[in-house]
């Protein structure tokens, strides 16, 4: 096994190069941060800085984009198939079939954002209004229910 005669010299050279590199890095970083810190004060001559406006909270605009799951359900004893036709599924072109439970109870959950949605149930091919929802309209000659999601 060969013996390294002077390992301290190589180690000292590595430390020296590392010290030069770090010194250069911190010198550049110092120049950058002093430049960045001075930009706001230097910009005050062009556009006066109103420090009070920075401390006053601005009014926030609230956009409710939270997705909320809403249940659609109906009890129709003897029905074979119940679908949901609504403006959010192109009036049944993208059908949402309700799951059948016992005694004619059908249910589904739909992810909706805040807004007003129009819908009807399609029970074995016939439009049926939601008996639990009295909020209704006539749109293009079709009676529909309105579900409001807040």
Tab-separated table of C-alpha atoms in Angstrom:
chain	number	residue	atom	x	y	z
A	1	UNK	CA	0.000	0.000	0.000
A	2	UNK	CA	1.579	3.286	-1.073
A	3	UNK	CA	1.935	5.925	1.571
A	4	UNK	CA	0.946	9.517	0.873
A	5	UNK	CA	3.853	11.619	1.974
A	6	UNK	CA	2.106	14.945	2.570
A	7	UNK	CA	-1.704	14.645	2.960
A	8	UNK	CA	-1.808	17.999	4.772
A	9	UNK	CA	-0.759	19.919	1.637
A	10	UNK	CA	-3.668	18.582	-0.432
A	11	UNK	CA	-6.109	19.282	2.417
A	12	UNK	CA	-4.765	22.834	2.833
A	13	UNK	CA	-5.163	23.447	-0.925
A	14	UNK	CA	-8.831	22.312	-0.811
A	15	UNK	CA	-9.527	24.562	2.198
A	16	UNK	CA	-7.856	27.525	0.469
A	17	UNK	CA	-9.958	27.089	-2.703
A	18	UNK	CA	-13.123	26.695	-0.632
A	19	UNK	CA	-12.351	29.899	1.304
A	20	UNK	CA	-11.787	31.864	-1.945
A	21	UNK	CA	-15.038	30.521	-3.407
A	22	UNK	CA	-17.089	31.395	-0.318
A	23	UNK	CA	-15.540	34.863	-0.080
A	24	UNK	CA	-16.475	35.571	-3.704
A	25	UNK	CA	-19.986	34.218	-3.181
A	26	UNK	CA	-20.663	36.368	-0.135
A	27	UNK	CA	-19.199	39.454	-1.842
A	28	UNK	CA	-21.600	39.018	-4.757
A	29	UNK	CA	-24.515	38.252	-2.443
A	30	UNK	CA	-23.773	41.378	-0.404
A	31	UNK	CA	-23.810	43.530	-3.551
A	32	UNK	CA	-27.083	41.963	-4.691
A	33	UNK	CA	-28.872	42.441	-1.379
A	34	UNK	CA	-27.682	46.041	-0.981
A	35	UNK	CA	-28.960	46.699	-4.544
A	36	UNK	CA	-32.314	45.026	-3.851
A	37	UNK	CA	-32.728	46.870	-0.552
A	38	UNK	CA	-32.048	50.216	-2.213
A	39	UNK	CA	-34.503	49.777	-5.064
A	40	UNK	CA	-37.581	50.820	-3.075
A	41	UNK	CA	-35.923	53.927	-1.674
A	42	UNK	CA	-34.423	54.831	-5.091
A	43	UNK	CA	-37.804	54.372	-6.768
A	44	UNK	CA	-39.376	56.914	-4.381
A	45	UNK	CA	-38.031	59.786	-6.515
A	46	UNK	CA	-39.955	58.483	-9.531
A	47	UNK	CA	-43.096	57.324	-7.720
A	48	UNK	CA	-43.371	58.617	-4.147
A	49	UNK	CA	-43.684	55.796	-1.669
A	50	UNK	CA	-46.822	56.018	0.429
A	51	UNK	CA	-45.960	53.869	3.419
A	52	UNK	CA	-49.482	54.177	4.840
A	53	UNK	CA	-50.954	52.476	1.786
A	54	UNK	CA	-48.623	49.546	2.351
A	55	UNK	CA	-49.950	49.075	5.875
A	56	UNK	CA	-53.653	49.457	5.050
A	57	UNK	CA	-55.183	46.114	4.127
A	58	UNK	CA	-56.760	46.074	0.700
A	59	UNK	CA	-60.291	44.789	0.298
A	60	UNK	CA	-60.271	41.200	-0.837
A	61	UNK	CA	-62.524	39.856	-3.529
A	62	UNK	CA	-64.051	36.562	-2.555
A	63	UNK	CA	-64.359	33.914	-5.219
A	64	UNK	CA	-66.011	30.825	-3.828
A	65	UNK	CA	-64.575	28.023	-5.926
A	66	UNK	CA	-64.808	25.428	-3.213
A	67	UNK	CA	-66.312	22.202	-4.504
A	68	UNK	CA	-69.242	21.028	-2.429
A	69	UNK	CA	-71.003	17.697	-2.784
A	70	UNK	CA	-74.775	17.981	-3.031
A	71	UNK	CA	-77.220	15.108	-2.813
A	72	UNK	CA	-79.983	14.638	-5.312
A	73	UNK	CA	-82.574	12.104	-4.200
A	74	UNK	CA	-86.111	11.046	-4.975
A	75	UNK	CA	-88.456	8.267	-3.871
A	76	UNK	CA	-90.240	6.626	-6.782
A	77	UNK	CA	-91.579	3.149	-5.907
A	78	UNK	CA	-91.573	0.808	-8.880
A	79	UNK	CA	-89.134	2.859	-10.996
A	80	UNK	CA	-86.535	0.907	-12.940
A	81	UNK	CA	-84.111	3.706	-13.820
A	82	UNK	CA	-83.716	7.279	-12.528
A	83	UNK	CA	-81.279	9.776	-14.058
A	84	UNK	CA	-80.450	13.377	-13.283
A	85	UNK	CA	-80.800	15.827	-16.172
A	86	UNK	CA	-79.342	19.248	-15.367
A	87	UNK	CA	-77.595	22.218	-16.872
A	88	UNK	CA	-74.281	20.942	-15.465
A	89	UNK	CA	-74.524	17.660	-17.413
A	90	UNK	CA	-75.910	19.150	-20.636
A	91	UNK	CA	-79.486	18.119	-19.787
A	92	UNK	CA	-78.741	14.417	-19.707
A	93	UNK	CA	-76.261	14.153	-22.588
A	94	UNK	CA	-73.694	13.154	-19.938
A	95	UNK	CA	-76.106	11.103	-17.816
A	96	UNK	CA	-75.863	10.832	-14.084
A	97	UNK	CA	-77.695	7.738	-12.955
A	98	UNK	CA	-79.034	7.654	-9.411
A	99	UNK	CA	-78.243	4.601	-7.332
A	100	UNK	CA	-81.267	2.564	-6.308
A	101	UNK	CA	-81.845	1.653	-2.675
A	102	UNK	CA	-84.767	-0.222	-1.194
A	103	UNK	CA	-88.389	0.880	-1.364
A	104	UNK	CA	-87.853	3.017	-4.457
A	105	UNK	CA	-85.328	5.451	-2.971
A	106	UNK	CA	-82.762	6.747	-5.506
A	107	UNK	CA	-79.763	8.932	-4.662
A	108	UNK	CA	-76.567	10.436	-6.052
A	109	UNK	CA	-74.023	13.071	-4.998
A	110	UNK	CA	-72.654	15.651	-7.412
A	111	UNK	CA	-69.646	17.935	-6.924
A	112	UNK	CA	-70.719	21.544	-7.523
A	113	UNK	CA	-69.256	24.970	-6.927
A	114	UNK	CA	-71.325	27.882	-5.609
A	115	UNK	CA	-74.089	28.897	-7.969
A	116	UNK	CA	-77.591	28.209	-9.150
A	117	UNK	CA	-78.330	24.962	-10.998
A	118	UNK	CA	-81.414	23.815	-12.884
A	119	UNK	CA	-82.405	20.142	-12.912
A	120	UNK	CA	-85.112	17.507	-13.304
A	121	UNK	CA	-85.214	13.793	-12.660
A	122	UNK	CA	-85.788	11.466	-15.598
A	123	UNK	CA	-87.747	8.494	-14.254
A	124	UNK	CA	-88.053	5.684	-16.803
A	125	UNK	CA	-87.806	8.256	-19.622
A	126	UNK	CA	-90.257	10.839	-18.202
A	127	UNK	CA	-89.343	14.190	-16.607
A	128	UNK	CA	-90.283	14.353	-12.924
A	129	UNK	CA	-89.842	17.446	-10.741
A	130	UNK	CA	-88.216	17.098	-7.353
A	131	UNK	CA	-91.093	16.881	-4.856
A	132	UNK	CA	-88.795	18.129	-2.053
A	133	UNK	CA	-87.851	21.334	-3.909
A	134	UNK	CA	-90.479	24.048	-4.414
A	135	UNK	CA	-88.030	26.439	-6.134
A	136	UNK	CA	-89.050	26.012	-9.786
A	137	UNK	CA	-88.962	27.824	-13.126
A	138	UNK	CA	-90.132	27.320	-16.674
A	139	UNK	CA	-87.234	27.364	-19.131
A	140	UNK	CA	-87.925	26.897	-22.846
A	141	UNK	CA	-91.330	25.440	-22.025
A	142	UNK	CA	-89.871	22.917	-19.587
A	143	UNK	CA	-90.553	23.061	-15.849
A	144	UNK	CA	-87.334	22.602	-13.883
A	145	UNK	CA	-86.218	22.767	-10.270
A	146	UNK	CA	-83.548	25.176	-9.025
A	147	UNK	CA	-80.821	24.109	-6.591
A	148	UNK	CA	-78.782	26.912	-5.060
A	149	UNK	CA	-75.327	26.041	-3.747
A	150	UNK	CA	-73.779	28.591	-1.377
